[in-house]
Amino acid sequence: MQLALTEDELAFRDELRAFFRREIPADIRNRARHMADLSKDDIVTTQRILNAHGLAVPHWPAAWGGRDWTPVQRHIWHDEMQLASVPEPLTFNTNMIGPVIAQFGSEELEQRFLPATANLDIWWCQGFSEPDAGSDLASLRTVAVRDGDDYVINGQKTWTTAAQSADWMFCLARTDPSAPKKQAGISMLLFPMDSPGVTVRPIELIDGGFEVNEVFLENVRVPANQLVGQENQGWTYAKFLLGNERTGIAAVGQTKVRLWLAKEYAKQTPLDSGTLLDDAVFATRIAELENELLALELVQLRVVAGTTDGTPDPVSSILKLRGTELQQAVTELLVDIAGSDSLAREGDTADWARRSTATYLNYRKTSIYGGSSEVQRSIIASTILGL
């Protein structure tokens, strides 16, 4: 296994590095670097710049904006984007529904949705989780009944991220309640969020934000030509989608940036006759996180180097599990550096310190979404270890 970059790959990296810093507005990147809230306009602006230069969806088929890149080049693109603090293309569009439509959708769906999805002309949200079917997605109760040329959907979705901003939803619904296995009889349907019968209610999170929602579906009529792929095959498409999602969730580049910021903040924090970074116990904590992040990066590179056919690697569950744990560890580190300033709401306290507790609390979600840590351990045990 060769993990060192070739000369061509280094040149490719340098070209991307220069582009991200030159073309993406510095104020947007600065807000992203310091974990400030990004507006919808920030995300749309960034993705449209990337898409105009063929850098929004390089992993898609070439006919729909993809690039004929190697897995290593795709990894470099993603890593450098995070290192430059560029807001990533909206994952619901580019890593979730876009690849599913490209892989399983009809030509009509491809032409109708893929260009708009890549350019963020449509903002998608994910209608998977339900009150009694979160990580156990196969237990979902939302139903879609065929009625002539339409499906009629009734049910409830929850924890729907950015539903308040979304134009369309890709939704899993049970189309065959009598299927012998609960994973069977599920279909994926697409519909606009302003359809009659769709109600969105915000859920306030522990950090005080409103990024997730409940979505109630009451007799929502969806044209049958907005079915993705085949009826009752939605579980297959959901597994494909989640496999793509979990690899990117590791966010090694982003965690590197935040760990670097933590060191910078520690240098500015007085302690005894020096700074917090001079403290041996604190420095050991930083070193341990750096080593663990390096180990995770090597696993990620191993997965990238071994990817040949585009099939999601079950090792993505390891990346998701450990990657989110390290993200949480770094947000905890930032709270500890901020100390009592992390509890401040106003005054002379630095913005990053005031945000640190809210960010720490918000990042409890990372070990839940995309399949909880418990689910990832089960996948690792059964698929990788054969237990």
mmCIF file of C-alpha atoms in Angstrom:
data_model
loop_
_atom_site.group_PDB
_atom_site.id
_atom_site.type_symbol
_atom_site.label_atom_id
_atom_site.label_comp_id
_atom_site.label_asym_id
_atom_site.label_seq_id
_atom_site.Cartn_x
_atom_site.Cartn_y
_atom_site.Cartn_z
ATOM 1 C CA MET A 1 0.000 0.000 0.000
ATOM 2 C CA GLN A 2 1.462 3.356 -1.072
ATOM 3 C CA LEU A 3 0.207 6.221 1.080
ATOM 4 C CA ALA A 4 2.683 8.908 -0.036
ATOM 5 C CA LEU A 5 1.389 11.283 -2.700
ATOM 6 C CA THR A 6 2.978 11.199 -6.147
ATOM 7 C CA GLU A 7 4.383 14.330 -7.784
ATOM 8 C CA ASP A 8 1.232 14.633 -9.906
ATOM 9 C CA GLU A 9 -0.955 14.289 -6.835
ATOM 10 C CA LEU A 10 1.064 16.929 -4.989
ATOM 11 C CA ALA A 11 0.625 19.306 -7.933
ATOM 12 C CA PHE A 12 -3.100 18.534 -7.958
ATOM 13 C CA ARG A 13 -3.252 19.284 -4.235
ATOM 14 C CA ASP A 14 -1.443 22.589 -4.627
ATOM 15 C CA GLU A 15 -3.769 23.645 -7.441
ATOM 16 C CA LEU A 16 -6.853 22.952 -5.319
ATOM 17 C CA ARG A 17 -5.282 24.615 -2.293
ATOM 18 C CA ALA A 18 -4.702 27.821 -4.270
ATOM 19 C CA PHE A 19 -8.179 27.739 -5.808
ATOM 20 C CA PHE A 20 -10.014 27.381 -2.507
ATOM 21 C CA ARG A 21 -8.160 30.295 -0.969
ATOM 22 C CA ARG A 22 -8.470 32.474 -4.068
ATOM 23 C CA GLU A 23 -12.054 31.879 -5.204
ATOM 24 C CA ILE A 24 -14.083 31.234 -2.048
ATOM 25 C CA PRO A 25 -14.818 34.503 -0.200
ATOM 26 C CA ALA A 26 -12.493 34.921 2.769
ATOM 27 C CA ASP A 27 -15.293 36.099 5.069
ATOM 28 C CA ILE A 28 -17.232 32.881 4.489
ATOM 29 C CA ARG A 29 -14.162 30.733 5.106
ATOM 30 C CA ASN A 30 -13.323 32.700 8.239
ATOM 31 C CA ARG A 31 -16.791 32.166 9.679
ATOM 32 C CA ALA A 32 -16.582 28.463 8.908
ATOM 33 C CA ARG A 33 -13.097 28.163 10.455
ATOM 34 C CA HIS A 34 -14.245 29.732 13.707
ATOM 35 C CA MET A 35 -17.445 27.662 13.883
ATOM 36 C CA ALA A 36 -19.736 30.661 13.482
ATOM 37 C CA ASP A 37 -23.196 30.063 12.051
ATOM 38 C CA LEU A 38 -23.276 30.034 8.263
ATOM 39 C CA SER A 39 -26.290 31.443 6.475
ATOM 40 C CA LYS A 40 -28.111 29.662 3.683
ATOM 41 C CA ASP A 41 -26.672 32.278 1.325
ATOM 42 C CA ASP A 42 -23.131 31.404 2.462
ATOM 43 C CA ILE A 43 -23.655 27.751 1.605
ATOM 44 C CA VAL A 44 -25.428 28.432 -1.690
ATOM 45 C CA THR A 45 -22.783 30.969 -2.758
ATOM 46 C CA THR A 46 -19.948 28.563 -2.046
ATOM 47 C CA GLN A 47 -21.526 25.587 -3.774
ATOM 48 C CA ARG A 48 -22.361 27.582 -6.893
ATOM 49 C CA ILE A 49 -18.756 28.800 -7.150
ATOM 50 C CA LEU A 50 -17.538 25.231 -6.806
ATOM 51 C CA ASN A 51 -20.079 23.952 -9.319
ATOM 52 C CA ALA A 52 -19.154 26.624 -11.866
ATOM 53 C CA HIS A 53 -15.583 25.334 -11.748
ATOM 54 C CA GLY A 54 -16.519 21.637 -11.801
ATOM 55 C CA LEU A 55 -15.637 21.139 -8.141
ATOM 56 C CA ALA A 56 -19.021 20.596 -6.470
ATOM 57 C CA VAL A 57 -19.709 16.960 -7.367
ATOM 58 C CA PRO A 58 -16.492 15.354 -8.660
ATOM 59 C CA HIS A 59 -17.638 11.913 -7.470
ATOM 60 C CA TRP A 60 -20.764 11.990 -9.681
ATOM 61 C CA PRO A 61 -20.897 10.562 -13.208
ATOM 62 C CA ALA A 62 -19.150 12.850 -15.700
ATOM 63 C CA ALA A 63 -22.427 13.444 -17.554
ATOM 64 C CA TRP A 64 -23.780 15.230 -14.486
ATOM 65 C CA GLY A 65 -20.802 17.287 -13.388
ATOM 66 C CA GLY A 66 -18.439 14.599 -12.155
ATOM 67 C CA ARG A 67 -14.711 14.448 -12.790
ATOM 68 C CA ASP A 68 -12.676 11.491 -13.920
ATOM 69 C CA TRP A 69 -10.613 11.557 -10.748
ATOM 70 C CA THR A 70 -8.978 8.732 -8.909
ATOM 71 C CA PRO A 71 -10.167 7.937 -5.374
ATOM 72 C CA VAL A 72 -6.985 9.581 -4.082
ATOM 73 C CA GLN A 73 -7.739 12.783 -5.999
ATOM 74 C CA ARG A 74 -11.272 12.842 -4.591
ATOM 75 C CA HIS A 75 -9.810 12.411 -1.122
ATOM 76 C CA ILE A 76 -7.376 15.291 -1.695
ATOM 77 C CA TRP A 77 -10.229 17.511 -2.916
ATOM 78 C CA HIS A 78 -12.282 16.797 0.203
ATOM 79 C CA ASP A 79 -9.375 17.121 2.612
ATOM 80 C CA GLU A 80 -8.081 20.381 1.145
ATOM 81 C CA MET A 81 -11.560 21.860 1.147
ATOM 82 C CA GLN A 82 -11.814 21.178 4.887
ATOM 83 C CA LEU A 83 -8.288 22.429 5.579
ATOM 84 C CA ALA A 84 -9.177 25.696 3.802
ATOM 85 C CA SER A 85 -12.408 25.934 5.853
ATOM 86 C CA VAL A 86 -14.527 25.992 2.712
ATOM 87 C CA PRO A 87 -18.177 25.148 3.499
ATOM 88 C CA GLU A 88 -18.664 21.769 1.887
ATOM 89 C CA PRO A 89 -21.291 21.227 -0.811
ATOM 90 C CA LEU A 90 -24.589 20.441 0.880
ATOM 91 C CA THR A 91 -24.303 16.791 1.845
ATOM 92 C CA PHE A 92 -28.017 16.070 1.363
ATOM 93 C CA ASN A 93 -27.585 17.070 -2.281
ATOM 94 C CA THR A 94 -24.128 15.910 -3.208
ATOM 95 C CA ASN A 95 -23.472 12.833 -1.056
ATOM 96 C CA MET A 96 -26.988 11.551 -0.508
ATOM 97 C CA ILE A 97 -29.779 12.002 -3.026
ATOM 98 C CA GLY A 98 -27.603 13.005 -5.998
ATOM 99 C CA PRO A 99 -25.607 9.743 -6.124
ATOM 100 C CA VAL A 100 -28.784 7.730 -5.485
ATOM 101 C CA ILE A 101 -30.614 9.322 -8.426
ATOM 102 C CA ALA A 102 -27.522 8.936 -10.608
ATOM 103 C CA GLN A 103 -27.228 5.253 -9.682
ATOM 104 C CA PHE A 104 -30.857 4.133 -9.466
ATOM 105 C CA GLY A 105 -33.075 6.872 -10.888
ATOM 106 C CA SER A 106 -34.724 6.979 -14.278
ATOM 107 C CA GLU A 107 -33.303 9.140 -17.061
ATOM 108 C CA GLU A 108 -36.224 11.506 -16.492
ATOM 109 C CA LEU A 109 -35.303 11.920 -12.812
ATOM 110 C CA GLU A 110 -31.641 12.418 -13.702
ATOM 111 C CA GLN A 111 -32.363 15.184 -16.180
ATOM 112 C CA ARG A 112 -34.933 16.826 -13.961
ATOM 113 C CA PHE A 113 -33.018 16.846 -10.699
ATOM 114 C CA LEU A 114 -29.277 16.310 -11.027
ATOM 115 C CA PRO A 115 -28.225 19.681 -12.541
ATOM 116 C CA ALA A 116 -30.365 21.600 -10.035
ATOM 117 C CA THR A 117 -29.106 19.416 -7.196
ATOM 118 C CA ALA A 118 -25.452 20.021 -8.079
ATOM 119 C CA ASN A 119 -25.966 23.790 -8.329
ATOM 120 C CA LEU A 120 -28.056 23.967 -5.166
ATOM 121 C CA ASP A 121 -31.024 25.324 -7.108
ATOM 122 C CA ILE A 122 -32.877 22.690 -5.080
ATOM 123 C CA TRP A 123 -32.051 22.328 -1.386
ATOM 124 C CA TRP A 124 -32.869 18.775 -0.289
ATOM 125 C CA CYS A 125 -33.658 17.377 3.139
ATOM 126 C CA GLN A 126 -33.671 13.759 4.283
ATOM 127 C CA GLY A 127 -36.950 12.166 5.376
ATOM 128 C CA PHE A 128 -35.638 9.012 7.052
ATOM 129 C CA SER A 129 -35.795 9.100 10.868
ATOM 130 C CA GLU A 130 -39.116 8.808 12.704
ATOM 131 C CA PRO A 131 -40.131 8.981 16.376
ATOM 132 C CA ASP A 132 -39.927 5.186 16.691
ATOM 133 C CA ALA A 133 -37.500 4.563 13.836
ATOM 134 C CA GLY A 134 -34.262 6.474 14.147
ATOM 135 C CA SER A 135 -31.217 4.250 14.069
ATOM 136 C CA ASP A 136 -33.584 1.305 13.570
ATOM 137 C CA LEU A 137 -34.656 2.769 10.253
ATOM 138 C CA ALA A 138 -36.234 -0.466 9.064
ATOM 139 C CA SER A 139 -39.030 0.044 11.632
ATOM 140 C CA LEU A 140 -40.385 3.168 9.962
ATOM 141 C CA ARG A 141 -44.166 3.565 9.953
ATOM 142 C CA THR A 142 -44.752 6.267 7.351
ATOM 143 C CA VAL A 143 -46.821 4.696 4.583
ATOM 144 C CA ALA A 144 -47.298 5.494 0.905
ATOM 145 C CA VAL A 145 -50.385 4.046 -0.778
ATOM 146 C CA ARG A 146 -50.699 3.990 -4.561
ATOM 147 C CA ASP A 147 -53.749 5.878 -5.796
ATOM 148 C CA GLY A 148 -53.894 6.023 -9.565
ATOM 149 C CA ASP A 149 -50.945 8.039 -10.837
ATOM 150 C CA ASP A 150 -49.987 9.176 -7.339
ATOM 151 C CA TYR A 151 -48.765 7.871 -4.033
ATOM 152 C CA VAL A 152 -50.494 9.220 -0.931
ATOM 153 C CA ILE A 153 -48.122 9.552 2.035
ATOM 154 C CA ASN A 154 -49.103 9.657 5.696
ATOM 155 C CA GLY A 155 -46.735 9.653 8.633
ATOM 156 C CA GLN A 156 -44.176 11.667 10.560
ATOM 157 C CA LYS A 157 -40.459 12.303 10.208
ATOM 158 C CA THR A 158 -38.245 13.757 12.912
ATOM 159 C CA TRP A 159 -34.767 15.214 13.384
ATOM 160 C CA THR A 160 -35.056 16.448 9.794
ATOM 161 C CA THR A 161 -32.037 18.705 9.411
ATOM 162 C CA ALA A 162 -32.597 22.022 7.613
ATOM 163 C CA ALA A 163 -36.176 21.163 6.664
ATOM 164 C CA GLN A 164 -36.953 24.843 7.241
ATOM 165 C CA SER A 165 -34.566 25.712 4.389
ATOM 166 C CA ALA A 166 -35.347 22.787 2.102
ATOM 167 C CA ASP A 167 -37.210 22.891 -1.191
ATOM 168 C CA TRP A 168 -37.623 19.111 -1.585
ATOM 169 C CA MET A 169 -37.468 15.976 0.537
ATOM 170 C CA PHE A 170 -36.268 12.483 -0.346
ATOM 171 C CA CYS A 171 -38.472 10.323 1.828
ATOM 172 C CA LEU A 172 -38.598 6.667 2.797
ATOM 173 C CA ALA A 173 -42.108 5.254 3.157
ATOM 174 C CA ARG A 174 -43.551 1.779 3.502
ATOM 175 C CA THR A 175 -45.307 0.758 0.294
ATOM 176 C CA ASP A 176 -45.836 -2.917 1.193
ATOM 177 C CA PRO A 177 -46.810 -3.292 4.874
ATOM 178 C CA SER A 178 -47.256 -7.047 4.393
ATOM 179 C CA ALA A 179 -43.639 -7.675 3.337
ATOM 180 C CA PRO A 180 -42.177 -10.606 5.326
ATOM 181 C CA LYS A 181 -39.103 -8.664 6.491
ATOM 182 C CA LYS A 182 -39.286 -5.148 7.916
ATOM 183 C CA GLN A 183 -36.440 -4.048 5.635
ATOM 184 C CA ALA A 184 -38.544 -5.007 2.622
ATOM 185 C CA GLY A 185 -41.522 -3.096 1.282
ATOM 186 C CA ILE A 186 -39.926 0.375 1.641
ATOM 187 C CA SER A 187 -39.730 2.875 -1.224
ATOM 188 C CA MET A 188 -38.031 6.226 -1.771
ATOM 189 C CA LEU A 189 -40.156 9.122 -2.992
ATOM 190 C CA LEU A 190 -39.360 12.739 -3.859
ATOM 191 C CA PHE A 191 -41.680 15.675 -3.202
ATOM 192 C CA PRO A 192 -41.533 19.457 -2.677
ATOM 193 C CA MET A 193 -41.784 20.756 0.871
ATOM 194 C CA ASP A 194 -44.593 23.138 -0.064
ATOM 195 C CA SER A 195 -46.860 20.222 -1.047
ATOM 196 C CA PRO A 196 -50.301 20.306 0.582
ATOM 197 C CA GLY A 197 -50.245 18.236 3.765
ATOM 198 C CA VAL A 198 -46.578 18.898 4.676
ATOM 199 C CA THR A 199 -46.125 20.634 8.042
ATOM 200 C CA VAL A 200 -42.687 21.542 9.447
ATOM 201 C CA ARG A 201 -42.242 22.245 13.155
ATOM 202 C CA PRO A 202 -38.835 23.267 14.565
ATOM 203 C CA ILE A 203 -37.218 21.388 17.445
ATOM 204 C CA GLU A 204 -35.106 23.480 19.812
ATOM 205 C CA LEU A 205 -31.815 21.764 20.549
ATOM 206 C CA ILE A 206 -29.746 21.791 23.728
ATOM 207 C CA ASP A 207 -27.494 24.485 22.239
ATOM 208 C CA GLY A 208 -30.499 26.750 21.656
ATOM 209 C CA GLY A 209 -30.501 26.273 17.894
ATOM 210 C CA PHE A 210 -33.266 25.146 15.551
ATOM 211 C CA GLU A 211 -31.470 23.173 12.865
ATOM 212 C CA VAL A 212 -33.703 20.093 13.076
ATOM 213 C CA ASN A 213 -37.437 19.682 12.721
ATOM 214 C CA GLU A 214 -40.470 17.456 12.937
ATOM 215 C CA VAL A 215 -42.194 16.975 9.602
ATOM 216 C CA PHE A 216 -45.810 15.812 9.523
ATOM 217 C CA LEU A 217 -47.156 14.250 6.334
ATOM 218 C CA GLU A 218 -50.926 14.155 5.950
ATOM 219 C CA ASN A 219 -52.342 12.821 2.679
ATOM 220 C CA VAL A 220 -49.385 14.191 0.728
ATOM 221 C CA ARG A 221 -49.883 13.333 -2.932
ATOM 222 C CA VAL A 222 -46.712 12.475 -4.838
ATOM 223 C CA PRO A 223 -46.748 11.700 -8.568
ATOM 224 C CA ALA A 224 -45.657 8.126 -9.214
ATOM 225 C CA ASN A 225 -42.936 9.344 -11.582
ATOM 226 C CA GLN A 226 -41.178 10.791 -8.518
ATOM 227 C CA LEU A 227 -40.480 7.304 -7.205
ATOM 228 C CA VAL A 228 -36.733 6.605 -7.153
ATOM 229 C CA GLY A 229 -35.888 3.327 -8.859
ATOM 230 C CA GLN A 230 -38.260 0.484 -8.193
ATOM 231 C CA GLU A 231 -41.072 0.212 -5.688
ATOM 232 C CA ASN A 232 -40.148 -1.628 -2.468
ATOM 233 C CA GLN A 233 -36.394 -1.265 -3.100
ATOM 234 C CA GLY A 234 -35.896 1.785 -0.895
ATOM 235 C CA TRP A 235 -33.899 -0.126 1.718
ATOM 236 C CA THR A 236 -31.235 -0.898 -0.882
ATOM 237 C CA TYR A 237 -31.032 2.760 -1.870
ATOM 238 C CA ALA A 238 -30.908 3.866 1.779
ATOM 239 C CA LYS A 239 -27.939 1.564 2.485
ATOM 240 C CA PHE A 240 -26.150 2.922 -0.581
ATOM 241 C CA LEU A 241 -26.825 6.480 0.557
ATOM 242 C CA LEU A 242 -25.696 5.905 4.148
ATOM 243 C CA GLY A 243 -22.501 4.193 3.014
ATOM 244 C CA ASN A 244 -21.576 7.324 1.067
ATOM 245 C CA GLU A 245 -22.537 9.545 3.998
ATOM 246 C CA ARG A 246 -20.445 7.744 6.624
ATOM 247 C CA THR A 247 -17.126 8.009 4.830
ATOM 248 C CA GLY A 248 -17.286 11.812 4.723
ATOM 249 C CA ILE A 249 -18.475 12.154 8.310
ATOM 250 C CA ALA A 250 -14.936 11.369 9.553
ATOM 251 C CA ALA A 251 -14.028 15.025 8.767
ATOM 252 C CA VAL A 252 -10.309 14.577 9.387
ATOM 253 C CA GLY A 253 -9.369 17.880 7.737
ATOM 254 C CA GLN A 254 -11.944 19.827 9.721
ATOM 255 C CA THR A 255 -10.775 18.284 12.987
ATOM 256 C CA LYS A 256 -7.166 19.163 12.110
ATOM 257 C CA VAL A 257 -8.172 22.818 11.729
ATOM 258 C CA ARG A 258 -10.022 22.855 15.032
ATOM 259 C CA LEU A 259 -7.157 21.173 16.841
ATOM 260 C CA TRP A 260 -4.808 23.802 15.393
ATOM 261 C CA LEU A 261 -7.171 26.525 16.612
ATOM 262 C CA ALA A 262 -7.217 24.929 20.056
ATOM 263 C CA LYS A 263 -3.427 25.160 20.198
ATOM 264 C CA GLU A 264 -3.541 28.809 19.111
ATOM 265 C CA TYR A 265 -6.121 29.643 21.770
ATOM 266 C CA ALA A 266 -4.083 27.766 24.380
ATOM 267 C CA LYS A 267 -1.042 29.910 23.492
ATOM 268 C CA GLN A 268 -3.134 32.977 24.350
ATOM 269 C CA THR A 269 -4.358 31.581 27.675
ATOM 270 C CA PRO A 270 -2.117 32.591 30.613
ATOM 271 C CA LEU A 271 -1.235 29.909 33.148
ATOM 272 C CA ASP A 272 1.236 30.460 35.977
ATOM 273 C CA SER A 273 4.318 32.036 34.407
ATOM 274 C CA GLY A 274 3.563 30.776 30.901
ATOM 275 C CA THR A 275 0.552 29.702 28.849
ATOM 276 C CA LEU A 276 -1.802 26.757 28.884
ATOM 277 C CA LEU A 277 0.093 25.214 25.980
ATOM 278 C CA ASP A 278 3.200 25.058 28.190
ATOM 279 C CA ASP A 279 1.391 22.873 30.728
ATOM 280 C CA ALA A 280 2.681 19.292 30.499
ATOM 281 C CA VAL A 281 -0.695 17.661 31.146
ATOM 282 C CA PHE A 282 -2.445 19.822 28.566
ATOM 283 C CA ALA A 283 0.338 19.302 26.014
ATOM 284 C CA THR A 284 0.015 15.536 26.512
ATOM 285 C CA ARG A 285 -3.711 15.766 25.854
ATOM 286 C CA ILE A 286 -3.031 17.637 22.596
ATOM 287 C CA ALA A 287 -0.399 15.095 21.553
ATOM 288 C CA GLU A 288 -2.752 12.183 22.178
ATOM 289 C CA LEU A 289 -5.455 13.769 20.026
ATOM 290 C CA GLU A 290 -2.938 14.485 17.260
ATOM 291 C CA ASN A 291 -1.763 10.875 17.297
ATOM 292 C CA GLU A 292 -5.287 9.509 17.226
ATOM 293 C CA LEU A 293 -6.179 11.839 14.378
ATOM 294 C CA LEU A 294 -3.123 10.681 12.449
ATOM 295 C CA ALA A 295 -4.140 7.054 12.980
ATOM 296 C CA LEU A 296 -7.628 7.818 11.690
ATOM 297 C CA GLU A 297 -6.180 9.632 8.676
ATOM 298 C CA LEU A 298 -4.088 6.555 7.830
ATOM 299 C CA VAL A 299 -7.187 4.338 7.997
ATOM 300 C CA GLN A 300 -8.971 6.787 5.718
ATOM 301 C CA LEU A 301 -6.071 6.722 3.257
ATOM 302 C CA ARG A 302 -6.073 2.934 3.381
ATOM 303 C CA VAL A 303 -9.744 2.913 2.452
ATOM 304 C CA VAL A 304 -9.138 5.444 -0.326
ATOM 305 C CA ALA A 305 -6.156 3.532 -1.693
ATOM 306 C CA GLY A 306 -8.157 0.303 -1.742
ATOM 307 C CA THR A 307 -11.224 1.745 -3.475
ATOM 308 C CA THR A 308 -11.579 0.617 -7.070
ATOM 309 C CA ASP A 309 -15.223 0.135 -7.990
ATOM 310 C CA GLY A 310 -16.947 2.865 -5.991
ATOM 311 C CA THR A 311 -18.690 0.371 -3.709
ATOM 312 C CA PRO A 312 -18.995 1.697 -0.129
ATOM 313 C CA ASP A 313 -16.392 0.044 2.099
ATOM 314 C CA PRO A 314 -17.678 -1.363 5.418
ATOM 315 C CA VAL A 315 -14.596 0.221 6.991
ATOM 316 C CA SER A 316 -16.503 3.491 6.521
ATOM 317 C CA SER A 317 -18.222 2.514 9.772
ATOM 318 C CA ILE A 318 -14.849 2.715 11.541
ATOM 319 C CA LEU A 319 -14.234 6.120 10.007
ATOM 320 C CA LYS A 320 -17.644 7.315 11.092
ATOM 321 C CA LEU A 321 -17.332 5.924 14.612
ATOM 322 C CA ARG A 322 -13.848 7.173 15.425
ATOM 323 C CA GLY A 323 -14.079 10.341 13.366
ATOM 324 C CA THR A 324 -17.104 11.617 15.254
ATOM 325 C CA GLU A 325 -15.551 10.685 18.598
ATOM 326 C CA LEU A 326 -12.517 12.839 17.769
ATOM 327 C CA GLN A 327 -14.735 15.713 16.619
ATOM 328 C CA GLN A 328 -16.446 15.592 19.996
ATOM 329 C CA ALA A 329 -13.125 15.385 21.837
ATOM 330 C CA VAL A 330 -11.846 18.558 20.161
ATOM 331 C CA THR A 331 -15.034 20.505 20.954
ATOM 332 C CA GLU A 332 -14.622 19.415 24.584
ATOM 333 C CA LEU A 333 -11.010 20.594 24.482
ATOM 334 C CA LEU A 334 -12.117 24.043 23.294
ATOM 335 C CA VAL A 335 -14.592 24.319 26.183
ATOM 336 C CA ASP A 336 -11.830 23.465 28.645
ATOM 337 C CA ILE A 337 -9.539 26.117 27.130
ATOM 338 C CA ALA A 338 -12.312 28.732 27.319
ATOM 339 C CA GLY A 339 -13.010 27.849 30.954
ATOM 340 C CA SER A 340 -15.628 30.069 32.578
ATOM 341 C CA ASP A 341 -15.715 32.248 29.435
ATOM 342 C CA SER A 342 -17.497 29.369 27.704
ATOM 343 C CA LEU A 343 -20.571 30.183 29.798
ATOM 344 C CA ALA A 344 -20.654 33.880 28.906
ATOM 345 C CA ARG A 345 -23.490 35.228 26.770
ATOM 346 C CA GLU A 346 -22.144 38.758 26.280
ATOM 347 C CA GLY A 347 -19.397 41.148 27.336
ATOM 348 C CA ASP A 348 -15.713 41.220 26.403
ATOM 349 C CA THR A 349 -15.381 37.467 26.071
ATOM 350 C CA ALA A 350 -13.983 36.253 22.742
ATOM 351 C CA ASP A 351 -16.574 35.028 20.271
ATOM 352 C CA TRP A 352 -14.962 31.581 19.994
ATOM 353 C CA ALA A 353 -15.095 31.124 23.774
ATOM 354 C CA ARG A 354 -18.771 32.070 23.967
ATOM 355 C CA ARG A 355 -19.575 29.640 21.142
ATOM 356 C CA SER A 356 -17.521 26.775 22.524
ATOM 357 C CA THR A 357 -20.152 25.324 24.860
ATOM 358 C CA ALA A 358 -22.922 25.566 22.266
ATOM 359 C CA THR A 359 -20.654 23.847 19.732
ATOM 360 C CA TYR A 360 -19.714 21.154 22.239
ATOM 361 C CA LEU A 361 -23.382 20.480 22.989
ATOM 362 C CA ASN A 362 -24.334 20.534 19.301
ATOM 363 C CA TYR A 363 -21.655 17.987 18.442
ATOM 364 C CA ARG A 364 -23.273 15.357 20.644
ATOM 365 C CA LYS A 365 -25.312 14.725 17.484
ATOM 366 C CA THR A 366 -22.364 13.478 15.452
ATOM 367 C CA SER A 367 -22.323 10.073 17.115
ATOM 368 C CA ILE A 368 -26.036 9.689 16.353
ATOM 369 C CA TYR A 369 -26.678 10.879 12.799
ATOM 370 C CA GLY A 370 -25.608 8.772 9.837
ATOM 371 C CA GLY A 371 -26.171 5.697 11.981
ATOM 372 C CA SER A 372 -25.449 5.849 15.712
ATOM 373 C CA SER A 373 -22.203 4.613 17.250
ATOM 374 C CA GLU A 374 -24.018 1.524 18.503
ATOM 375 C CA VAL A 375 -25.152 0.740 14.961
ATOM 376 C CA GLN A 376 -21.616 1.270 13.630
ATOM 377 C CA ARG A 377 -20.210 -1.148 16.224
ATOM 378 C CA SER A 378 -22.760 -3.746 15.159
ATOM 379 C CA ILE A 379 -21.781 -3.291 11.500
ATOM 380 C CA ILE A 380 -18.096 -3.571 12.374
ATOM 381 C CA ALA A 381 -18.734 -6.702 14.427
ATOM 382 C CA SER A 382 -20.813 -8.475 11.783
ATOM 383 C CA THR A 383 -19.356 -7.248 8.484
ATOM 384 C CA ILE A 384 -15.676 -6.765 9.295
ATOM 385 C CA LEU A 385 -15.000 -9.066 12.246
ATOM 386 C CA GLY A 386 -17.514 -11.738 11.264
ATOM 387 C CA LEU A 387 -18.891 -12.070 14.785
#
